[in-house]
mmCIF file of C-alpha atoms and ligand atoms in Angstrom:
data_model
loop_
_atom_site.group_PDB
_atom_site.id
_atom_site.type_symbol
_atom_site.label_atom_id
_atom_site.label_comp_id
_atom_site.label_asym_id
_atom_site.label_seq_id
_atom_site.Cartn_x
_atom_site.Cartn_y
_atom_site.Cartn_z
ATOM 1 C CA SER A 1 142.253 70.914 125.263
ATOM 2 C CA ARG A 2 141.722 74.627 125.423
ATOM 3 C CA VAL A 3 140.627 76.377 122.211
ATOM 4 C CA THR A 4 142.784 79.468 121.911
ATOM 5 C CA HIS A 5 141.641 82.661 120.277
ATOM 6 C CA PHE A 6 143.858 81.788 117.317
ATOM 7 C CA ASP A 7 142.328 78.289 116.978
ATOM 8 C CA ALA A 8 138.851 79.728 117.088
ATOM 9 C CA GLU A 9 139.703 82.093 114.266
ATOM 10 C CA VAL A 10 141.170 79.311 112.170
ATOM 11 C CA LEU A 11 138.085 77.215 112.790
ATOM 12 C CA ALA A 12 135.841 80.103 111.814
ATOM 13 C CA VAL A 13 137.766 80.605 108.573
ATOM 14 C CA ARG A 14 137.654 76.860 107.829
ATOM 15 C CA GLY A 15 133.935 76.867 108.601
ATOM 16 C CA SER A 16 133.280 79.712 106.233
ATOM 17 C CA GLN A 17 135.446 78.038 103.577
ATOM 18 C CA ALA A 18 133.342 74.909 103.844
ATOM 19 C CA GLU A 19 130.248 77.057 103.591
ATOM 20 C CA LEU A 20 131.660 78.782 100.532
ATOM 21 C CA ARG A 21 132.426 75.450 98.885
ATOM 22 C CA ALA A 22 128.907 74.251 99.588
ATOM 23 C CA ARG A 23 127.498 77.424 98.064
ATOM 24 C CA HIS A 24 129.657 77.083 94.963
ATOM 25 C CA HIS A 25 128.529 73.491 94.662
ATOM 26 C CA MET A 26 124.881 74.481 94.939
ATOM 27 C CA GLU A 27 125.417 77.253 92.411
ATOM 28 C CA ARG A 28 126.907 74.770 89.900
ATOM 29 C CA ARG A 29 124.084 72.303 90.468
ATOM 30 C CA LEU A 30 121.463 75.033 90.121
ATOM 31 C CA ARG A 31 123.034 76.298 86.899
ATOM 32 C CA SER A 32 122.877 72.837 85.355
ATOM 33 C CA GLY A 33 119.431 72.237 86.861
ATOM 34 C CA ILE A 34 118.069 75.304 85.065
ATOM 35 C CA VAL A 35 119.708 74.298 81.772
ATOM 36 C CA ASN A 36 118.557 70.665 82.057
ATOM 37 C CA GLY A 37 114.993 71.490 82.974
ATOM 38 C CA ASP A 38 115.139 70.014 86.497
ATOM 39 C CA LEU A 39 113.069 72.801 88.040
ATOM 40 C CA ARG A 40 109.302 72.590 88.337
ATOM 41 C CA LEU A 41 106.520 75.017 89.125
ATOM 42 C CA HIS A 42 103.912 74.307 91.755
ATOM 43 C CA TYR A 43 100.698 76.323 91.870
ATOM 44 C CA GLN A 44 98.916 77.620 94.936
ATOM 45 C CA PRO A 45 95.262 78.565 94.358
ATOM 46 C CA LEU A 46 93.892 82.001 95.232
ATOM 47 C CA ALA A 47 90.304 82.208 96.517
ATOM 48 C CA GLU A 48 88.084 85.228 95.916
ATOM 49 C CA VAL A 49 86.022 86.086 98.980
ATOM 50 C CA ALA A 50 83.034 87.583 97.112
ATOM 51 C CA SER A 51 82.398 84.599 94.831
ATOM 52 C CA ASN A 52 83.891 81.931 97.117
ATOM 53 C CA ARG A 53 85.723 80.549 94.075
ATOM 54 C CA ILE A 54 89.279 79.912 92.998
ATOM 55 C CA VAL A 55 90.151 82.711 90.614
ATOM 56 C CA GLY A 56 93.858 82.166 90.076
ATOM 57 C CA ALA A 57 97.070 80.589 91.328
ATOM 58 C CA GLU A 58 100.602 81.647 92.229
ATOM 59 C CA ALA A 59 103.465 79.856 90.466
ATOM 60 C CA LEU A 60 106.182 78.777 92.933
ATOM 61 C CA ALA A 61 109.507 77.278 91.843
ATOM 62 C CA ARG A 62 110.568 73.854 93.117
ATOM 63 C CA TRP A 63 113.937 72.180 92.746
ATOM 64 C CA ALA A 64 114.983 68.640 93.664
ATOM 65 C CA ASP A 65 118.592 67.959 92.684
ATOM 66 C CA ASP A 66 120.011 64.436 92.148
ATOM 67 C CA GLU A 67 122.895 65.118 94.555
ATOM 68 C CA LEU A 68 121.473 67.716 96.946
ATOM 69 C CA GLY A 69 117.918 66.386 97.160
ATOM 70 C CA PRO A 70 115.018 68.836 97.468
ATOM 71 C CA VAL A 71 116.268 72.382 98.151
ATOM 72 C CA ALA A 72 113.973 74.955 99.826
ATOM 73 C CA PRO A 73 112.979 77.814 97.484
ATOM 74 C CA ILE A 74 114.181 80.385 99.997
ATOM 75 C CA ASP A 75 117.693 78.855 99.730
ATOM 76 C CA PHE A 76 118.004 78.401 95.969
ATOM 77 C CA ILE A 77 116.266 81.696 95.145
ATOM 78 C CA LYS A 78 118.787 83.485 97.373
ATOM 79 C CA ILE A 79 121.711 81.840 95.578
ATOM 80 C CA ALA A 80 120.086 82.543 92.215
ATOM 81 C CA GLU A 81 119.739 86.221 93.133
ATOM 82 C CA GLU A 82 123.316 86.530 94.373
ATOM 83 C CA THR A 83 124.793 84.864 91.287
ATOM 84 C CA GLY A 84 122.555 86.346 88.604
ATOM 85 C CA LEU A 85 121.102 82.898 87.818
ATOM 86 C CA ILE A 86 117.729 84.421 88.771
ATOM 87 C CA VAL A 87 117.565 86.024 85.308
ATOM 88 C CA ASP A 88 117.405 82.633 83.571
ATOM 89 C CA LEU A 89 115.371 81.071 86.371
ATOM 90 C CA GLY A 90 112.892 83.944 86.289
ATOM 91 C CA ARG A 91 112.551 83.871 82.504
ATOM 92 C CA TRP A 92 111.940 80.113 82.705
ATOM 93 C CA ALA A 93 109.293 80.591 85.439
ATOM 94 C CA LEU A 94 107.541 83.322 83.460
ATOM 95 C CA ARG A 95 107.404 81.321 80.220
ATOM 96 C CA SER A 96 106.381 78.068 81.917
ATOM 97 C CA ALA A 97 103.658 79.715 84.004
ATOM 98 C CA CYS A 98 102.187 81.490 80.966
ATOM 99 C CA ARG A 99 102.262 78.297 78.888
ATOM 100 C CA GLU A 100 100.553 76.333 81.655
ATOM 101 C CA ALA A 101 97.964 78.997 82.495
ATOM 102 C CA ALA A 102 96.950 79.305 78.841
ATOM 103 C CA THR A 103 95.547 75.751 79.140
ATOM 104 C CA TRP A 104 93.493 76.385 82.292
ATOM 105 C CA PRO A 105 89.771 76.044 81.633
ATOM 106 C CA MET A 106 87.274 78.866 81.897
ATOM 107 C CA PHE A 107 84.617 78.402 84.523
ATOM 108 C CA GLU A 108 81.190 79.740 85.338
ATOM 109 C CA SER A 109 80.883 81.446 88.693
ATOM 110 C CA SER A 110 77.765 81.490 90.861
ATOM 111 C CA ASP A 111 76.572 84.681 89.145
ATOM 112 C CA GLY A 112 76.586 82.856 85.788
ATOM 113 C CA ILE A 113 79.570 84.811 84.477
ATOM 114 C CA ARG A 114 82.226 82.898 82.506
ATOM 115 C CA ARG A 115 85.627 83.639 83.965
ATOM 116 C CA ARG A 116 89.281 82.992 83.302
ATOM 117 C CA MET A 117 91.886 82.071 85.889
ATOM 118 C CA LYS A 118 94.850 84.306 86.549
ATOM 119 C CA VAL A 119 98.397 83.175 87.135
ATOM 120 C CA THR A 120 100.783 85.175 89.315
ATOM 121 C CA VAL A 121 104.556 84.950 88.872
ATOM 122 C CA ASN A 122 107.267 86.152 91.266
ATOM 123 C CA VAL A 123 109.768 88.626 89.854
ATOM 124 C CA SER A 124 112.997 89.542 91.614
ATOM 125 C CA ALA A 125 114.847 92.855 91.577
ATOM 126 C CA VAL A 126 117.698 91.638 89.402
ATOM 127 C CA GLN A 127 115.217 90.417 86.804
ATOM 128 C CA LEU A 128 113.261 93.659 86.852
ATOM 129 C CA SER A 129 116.403 95.683 86.176
ATOM 130 C CA GLN A 130 117.262 93.728 82.990
ATOM 131 C CA PRO A 131 116.846 95.960 79.920
ATOM 132 C CA SER A 132 115.020 93.093 78.175
ATOM 133 C CA PHE A 133 112.485 92.544 80.943
ATOM 134 C CA VAL A 134 109.413 94.163 79.401
ATOM 135 C CA GLN A 135 110.182 92.413 76.115
ATOM 136 C CA ASP A 136 110.567 89.088 77.986
ATOM 137 C CA VAL A 137 107.095 89.518 79.464
ATOM 138 C CA SER A 138 105.623 90.445 76.113
ATOM 139 C CA ASN A 139 107.323 87.433 74.458
ATOM 140 C CA ALA A 140 106.012 85.051 77.117
ATOM 141 C CA LEU A 141 102.465 86.267 76.429
ATOM 142 C CA VAL A 142 102.722 86.038 72.644
ATOM 143 C CA GLU A 143 104.396 82.609 72.749
ATOM 144 C CA SER A 144 101.775 81.134 75.079
ATOM 145 C CA GLY A 145 98.718 82.938 73.798
ATOM 146 C CA LEU A 146 97.819 83.868 77.404
ATOM 147 C CA LEU A 147 95.684 86.989 77.698
ATOM 148 C CA PRO A 148 97.698 89.790 79.355
ATOM 149 C CA ARG A 149 94.981 90.370 81.949
ATOM 150 C CA CYS A 150 95.424 86.755 83.076
ATOM 151 C CA LEU A 151 99.019 87.443 84.123
ATOM 152 C CA CYS A 152 100.008 89.183 87.348
ATOM 153 C CA LEU A 153 103.615 89.854 88.361
ATOM 154 C CA GLU A 154 104.520 89.895 92.071
ATOM 155 C CA ILE A 155 107.177 92.381 93.100
ATOM 156 C CA THR A 156 108.639 92.432 96.615
ATOM 157 C CA GLU A 157 109.507 95.607 98.464
ATOM 158 C CA THR A 158 113.164 94.673 98.634
ATOM 159 C CA ALA A 159 113.093 94.452 94.835
ATOM 160 C CA VAL A 160 112.612 98.186 94.666
ATOM 161 C CA ILE A 161 115.099 99.516 97.174
ATOM 162 C CA GLY A 162 117.151 100.831 94.247
ATOM 163 C CA ASP A 163 115.726 103.460 91.953
ATOM 164 C CA MET A 164 112.033 104.038 92.608
ATOM 165 C CA GLU A 165 111.507 106.157 89.520
ATOM 166 C CA ALA A 166 113.124 103.638 87.164
ATOM 167 C CA THR A 167 111.114 100.828 88.770
ATOM 168 C CA ALA A 168 107.873 102.805 88.446
ATOM 169 C CA LYS A 169 108.554 103.312 84.734
ATOM 170 C CA ILE A 170 109.149 99.585 84.135
ATOM 171 C CA LEU A 171 106.018 98.633 86.078
ATOM 172 C CA GLN A 172 103.956 101.104 84.052
ATOM 173 C CA ASP A 173 105.337 99.642 80.797
ATOM 174 C CA ILE A 174 104.261 96.202 82.040
ATOM 175 C CA ARG A 175 100.797 97.484 82.918
ATOM 176 C CA ASP A 176 100.538 99.053 79.468
ATOM 177 C CA LEU A 177 100.768 95.488 78.112
ATOM 178 C CA GLY A 178 97.615 94.735 80.134
ATOM 179 C CA VAL A 179 99.460 92.733 82.808
ATOM 180 C CA THR A 180 98.707 93.481 86.473
ATOM 181 C CA ILE A 181 101.200 94.138 89.283
ATOM 182 C CA ALA A 182 101.018 92.937 92.886
ATOM 183 C CA LEU A 183 103.180 94.236 95.744
ATOM 184 C CA ASP A 184 104.310 91.018 97.470
ATOM 185 C CA ASP A 185 105.130 90.544 101.180
ATOM 186 C CA PHE A 186 103.542 93.934 101.776
ATOM 187 C CA GLY A 187 104.404 95.544 105.104
ATOM 188 C CA THR A 188 107.699 93.739 105.643
ATOM 189 C CA GLY A 189 109.925 96.414 104.104
ATOM 190 C CA TYR A 190 110.714 99.790 105.578
ATOM 191 C CA SER A 191 109.122 101.847 102.822
ATOM 192 C CA SER A 192 105.653 100.391 102.381
ATOM 193 C CA LEU A 193 103.895 103.749 102.212
ATOM 194 C CA THR A 194 106.448 105.098 99.755
ATOM 195 C CA MET A 195 105.822 102.070 97.565
ATOM 196 C CA LEU A 196 102.069 102.711 97.646
ATOM 197 C CA ARG A 197 102.648 106.324 96.727
ATOM 198 C CA ASP A 198 105.273 105.929 94.018
ATOM 199 C CA LEU A 199 104.640 102.598 92.328
ATOM 200 C CA PRO A 200 101.826 101.792 89.938
ATOM 201 C CA ALA A 201 100.286 98.555 91.235
ATOM 202 C CA ASP A 202 96.931 96.789 91.167
ATOM 203 C CA VAL A 203 97.071 94.530 94.206
ATOM 204 C CA VAL A 204 98.671 94.497 97.650
ATOM 205 C CA LYS A 205 99.563 91.113 99.132
ATOM 206 C CA ILE A 206 99.569 91.345 102.933
ATOM 207 C CA ASP A 207 102.472 89.309 104.283
ATOM 208 C CA LYS A 208 101.777 86.172 106.294
ATOM 209 C CA SER A 209 103.449 87.683 109.378
ATOM 210 C CA PHE A 210 100.466 90.065 109.712
ATOM 211 C CA ILE A 211 97.936 87.273 109.171
ATOM 212 C CA ASP A 212 99.171 84.860 111.854
ATOM 213 C CA LYS A 213 97.666 86.773 114.812
ATOM 214 C CA ILE A 214 94.743 88.294 112.962
ATOM 215 C CA ALA A 215 92.122 86.152 114.697
ATOM 216 C CA ASP A 216 92.865 88.234 117.823
ATOM 217 C CA GLU A 217 90.915 91.437 117.121
ATOM 218 C CA THR A 218 92.965 93.446 119.604
ATOM 219 C CA SER A 219 96.357 92.492 118.157
ATOM 220 C CA THR A 220 98.456 95.169 116.499
ATOM 221 C CA ASP A 221 98.669 92.962 113.407
ATOM 222 C CA SER A 222 94.898 92.915 113.159
ATOM 223 C CA VAL A 223 94.721 96.718 113.326
ATOM 224 C CA LEU A 224 97.480 97.035 110.718
ATOM 225 C CA ALA A 225 95.856 94.503 108.355
ATOM 226 C CA ARG A 226 92.630 96.497 108.480
ATOM 227 C CA LEU A 227 94.587 99.681 107.792
ATOM 228 C CA VAL A 228 96.318 98.124 104.776
ATOM 229 C CA ILE A 229 93.010 96.847 103.358
ATOM 230 C CA GLU A 230 91.269 100.206 103.765
ATOM 231 C CA THR A 231 94.234 102.161 102.408
ATOM 232 C CA ALA A 232 94.636 99.904 99.365
ATOM 233 C CA HIS A 233 90.921 100.122 98.611
ATOM 234 C CA SER A 234 90.971 103.914 98.926
ATOM 235 C CA LEU A 235 93.745 103.922 96.322
ATOM 236 C CA GLY A 236 91.702 101.690 94.022
ATOM 237 C CA MET A 237 93.803 98.603 94.640
ATOM 238 C CA GLY A 238 92.786 95.048 95.509
ATOM 239 C CA VAL A 239 94.043 93.125 98.544
ATOM 240 C CA CYS A 240 95.185 89.520 98.873
ATOM 241 C CA ALA A 241 96.040 87.936 102.250
ATOM 242 C CA GLU A 242 98.912 85.428 102.269
ATOM 243 C CA GLY A 243 99.404 82.445 104.546
ATOM 244 C CA VAL A 244 95.779 82.015 105.642
ATOM 245 C CA GLU A 245 95.709 78.808 107.664
ATOM 246 C CA THR A 246 92.545 78.884 109.764
ATOM 247 C CA ASN A 247 88.822 79.527 109.336
ATOM 248 C CA GLU A 248 88.992 82.259 111.989
ATOM 249 C CA GLN A 249 91.598 84.131 109.953
ATOM 250 C CA ALA A 250 89.533 83.778 106.771
ATOM 251 C CA GLU A 251 86.404 85.046 108.527
ATOM 252 C CA ARG A 252 88.220 88.039 110.001
ATOM 253 C CA LEU A 253 89.723 88.912 106.625
ATOM 254 C CA ALA A 254 86.356 88.585 104.894
ATOM 255 C CA ASP A 255 84.835 90.931 107.520
ATOM 256 C CA MET A 256 87.627 93.421 106.902
ATOM 257 C CA GLY A 257 86.832 93.421 103.184
ATOM 258 C CA CYS A 258 89.898 91.540 101.960
ATOM 259 C CA ASP A 259 89.370 90.526 98.302
ATOM 260 C CA THR A 260 91.327 87.280 97.930
ATOM 261 C CA LEU A 261 92.830 84.685 100.248
ATOM 262 C CA GLN A 262 95.812 82.413 99.767
ATOM 263 C CA GLY A 263 97.125 79.813 102.172
ATOM 264 C CA TRP A 264 97.013 76.260 103.433
ATOM 265 C CA LEU A 265 93.357 76.682 104.485
ATOM 266 C CA ILE A 266 92.476 76.732 100.786
ATOM 267 C CA SER A 267 95.333 74.596 99.510
ATOM 268 C CA LYS A 268 99.058 74.032 99.725
ATOM 269 C CA PRO A 269 100.949 74.626 96.467
ATOM 270 C CA LEU A 270 100.166 71.726 94.093
ATOM 271 C CA PRO A 271 102.354 70.112 91.431
ATOM 272 C CA GLY A 272 99.867 70.678 88.634
ATOM 273 C CA SER A 273 96.692 72.573 87.970
ATOM 274 C CA ASP A 274 94.660 69.350 87.453
ATOM 275 C CA ALA A 275 93.627 69.201 91.076
ATOM 276 C CA PHE A 276 92.381 72.728 91.550
ATOM 277 C CA THR A 277 90.861 73.297 88.136
ATOM 278 C CA GLN A 278 88.360 70.610 89.147
ATOM 279 C CA TRP A 279 87.228 72.725 92.082
ATOM 280 C CA LEU A 280 86.734 75.824 89.954
ATOM 281 C CA PRO A 281 82.938 75.735 89.901
ATOM 282 C CA THR A 282 82.619 74.821 93.595
ATOM 283 C CA ALA A 283 82.786 76.816 96.806
ATOM 284 C CA VAL A 284 86.215 76.803 98.432
ATOM 285 C CA LEU A 285 85.583 78.221 101.887
HETATM 286 P P1 C2E B 301 106.321 84.140 98.489
HETATM 287 O O1 C2E B 301 106.263 84.721 97.124
HETATM 288 O O2 C2E B 301 105.938 85.018 99.623
HETATM 289 O O3 C2E B 301 105.402 82.844 98.430
HETATM 290 C C1 C2E B 301 104.594 82.410 99.492
HETATM 291 C C2 C2E B 301 105.303 81.349 100.309
HETATM 292 O O4 C2E B 301 104.497 80.999 101.432
HETATM 293 C C3 C2E B 301 105.516 80.043 99.543
HETATM 294 O O5 C2E B 301 106.715 79.469 100.014
HETATM 295 C C4 C2E B 301 104.305 79.212 99.963
HETATM 296 O O6 C2E B 301 104.496 77.816 99.813
HETATM 297 C C5 C2E B 301 104.197 79.614 101.408
HETATM 298 N N1 C2E B 301 102.830 79.477 101.921
HETATM 299 C C6 C2E B 301 101.663 79.658 101.271
HETATM 300 N N2 C2E B 301 100.610 79.509 102.085
HETATM 301 C C7 C2E B 301 101.101 79.229 103.310
HETATM 302 C C8 C2E B 301 100.489 78.980 104.602
HETATM 303 O O7 C2E B 301 99.272 78.984 104.772
HETATM 304 N N3 C2E B 301 101.347 78.749 105.637
HETATM 305 C C9 C2E B 301 102.694 78.729 105.489
HETATM 306 N N4 C2E B 301 103.444 78.494 106.565
HETATM 307 N N5 C2E B 301 103.298 78.978 104.292
HETATM 308 C C10 C2E B 301 102.511 79.215 103.224
HETATM 309 P P2 C2E B 301 107.775 78.797 99.052
HETATM 310 O O8 C2E B 301 107.056 78.071 97.964
HETATM 311 O O9 C2E B 301 108.713 78.037 99.914
HETATM 312 O O10 C2E B 301 108.527 80.026 98.403
HETATM 313 C C11 C2E B 301 109.322 80.884 99.183
HETATM 314 C C12 C2E B 301 109.673 82.143 98.436
HETATM 315 O O11 C2E B 301 110.552 81.853 97.346
HETATM 316 C C13 C2E B 301 108.479 82.844 97.808
HETATM 317 O O12 C2E B 301 107.806 83.579 98.792
HETATM 318 C C14 C2E B 301 109.189 83.706 96.776
HETATM 319 O O13 C2E B 301 109.671 84.883 97.359
HETATM 320 C C15 C2E B 301 110.356 82.837 96.365
HETATM 321 N N6 C2E B 301 110.072 82.203 95.064
HETATM 322 C C16 C2E B 301 109.456 81.033 94.783
HETATM 323 N N7 C2E B 301 109.396 80.824 93.452
HETATM 324 C C17 C2E B 301 109.975 81.904 92.867
HETATM 325 C C18 C2E B 301 110.234 82.295 91.499
HETATM 326 O O14 C2E B 301 109.870 81.613 90.526
HETATM 327 N N8 C2E B 301 110.902 83.485 91.310
HETATM 328 C C19 C2E B 301 111.290 84.271 92.358
HETATM 329 N N9 C2E B 301 111.916 85.435 92.089
HETATM 330 N N10 C2E B 301 111.047 83.941 93.627
HETATM 331 C C20 C2E B 301 110.406 82.772 93.888
HETATM 332 CA CA1 CA B 302 104.847 85.774 95.931
HETATM 333 CA CA1 CA B 303 104.553 86.741 99.581
HETATM 334 CA CA1 CA B 304 107.378 85.735 101.567
#
């Protein structure tokens, strides 16, 4: 039978009600998952081009619920941000990552220098705007005994859309603790240059979308990646490329002077640090 305009509207409303119920359900499950310790962190190693060694790892949240099964981070992080659950989730991620990283071994690089691994933790806008945020970071360091310079916080451009000046002040307070700041997913927002100008940061992470076509020297993405690397270096910042999957991409990035590489070419995110701490003294690329 024919679907009338009215029927279609009713169906659309019913559809969105079902969606809403599903979201509420996921929100409830996530809330209890955070409280019950059902979330885990996986770690994706970061390779330094100059030394050809792993020098750190990014902590990435994972959640497998008894009822819902494994939920993609992009989905549960979105719900966490919309419901404010990201504050508890983020505090948990920060504390867990610091505690874990404090146990990572030191290693000797090819130049005979003893080095410590860094851990990077994602921070969302809602978390950053909490009055207790700087104190939370400081507490996580004291509790774990992790050296501040071994912690890096990743901030995305969308996290800063609000008040640039207030954000800059918070980031500077964090840096005063000795913690470093990375601008995540760089280039995907509409205010990348403003961010470079107005925010105190130590590292730029070039988004994967610019890396995908980088093996083609004539691609716009390739030209832009080079521009980002040169600009960041001129401003005294380091550069990390995200989502590096092929040797060609790694070679191009190394030629362009990119400092660190992250992506499946080096390793997928791993459930624990056991695996990659074993490769610390060996070449990764
Ligand atoms: P992100 O911070 O940009 O993290 C990088 C994402 O790219 C991760 O996805 C990682 O698994 C994936 N990835 C890394 N290398 C490659 C590669 O070579 N190829 C491809 N195709 N993908 C690669 P994941 O783990 O699904 O996380 C998605 C996003 O969820 C993260 O993006 C981050 O924005 C957010 N997220 C994860 N954990 C946390 C957290 O603890 N707090 C907050 N606020 N956000 C988090
Ligand atoms: Ca990140
Ligand atoms: Ca990213
Ligand atoms: Ca991303």
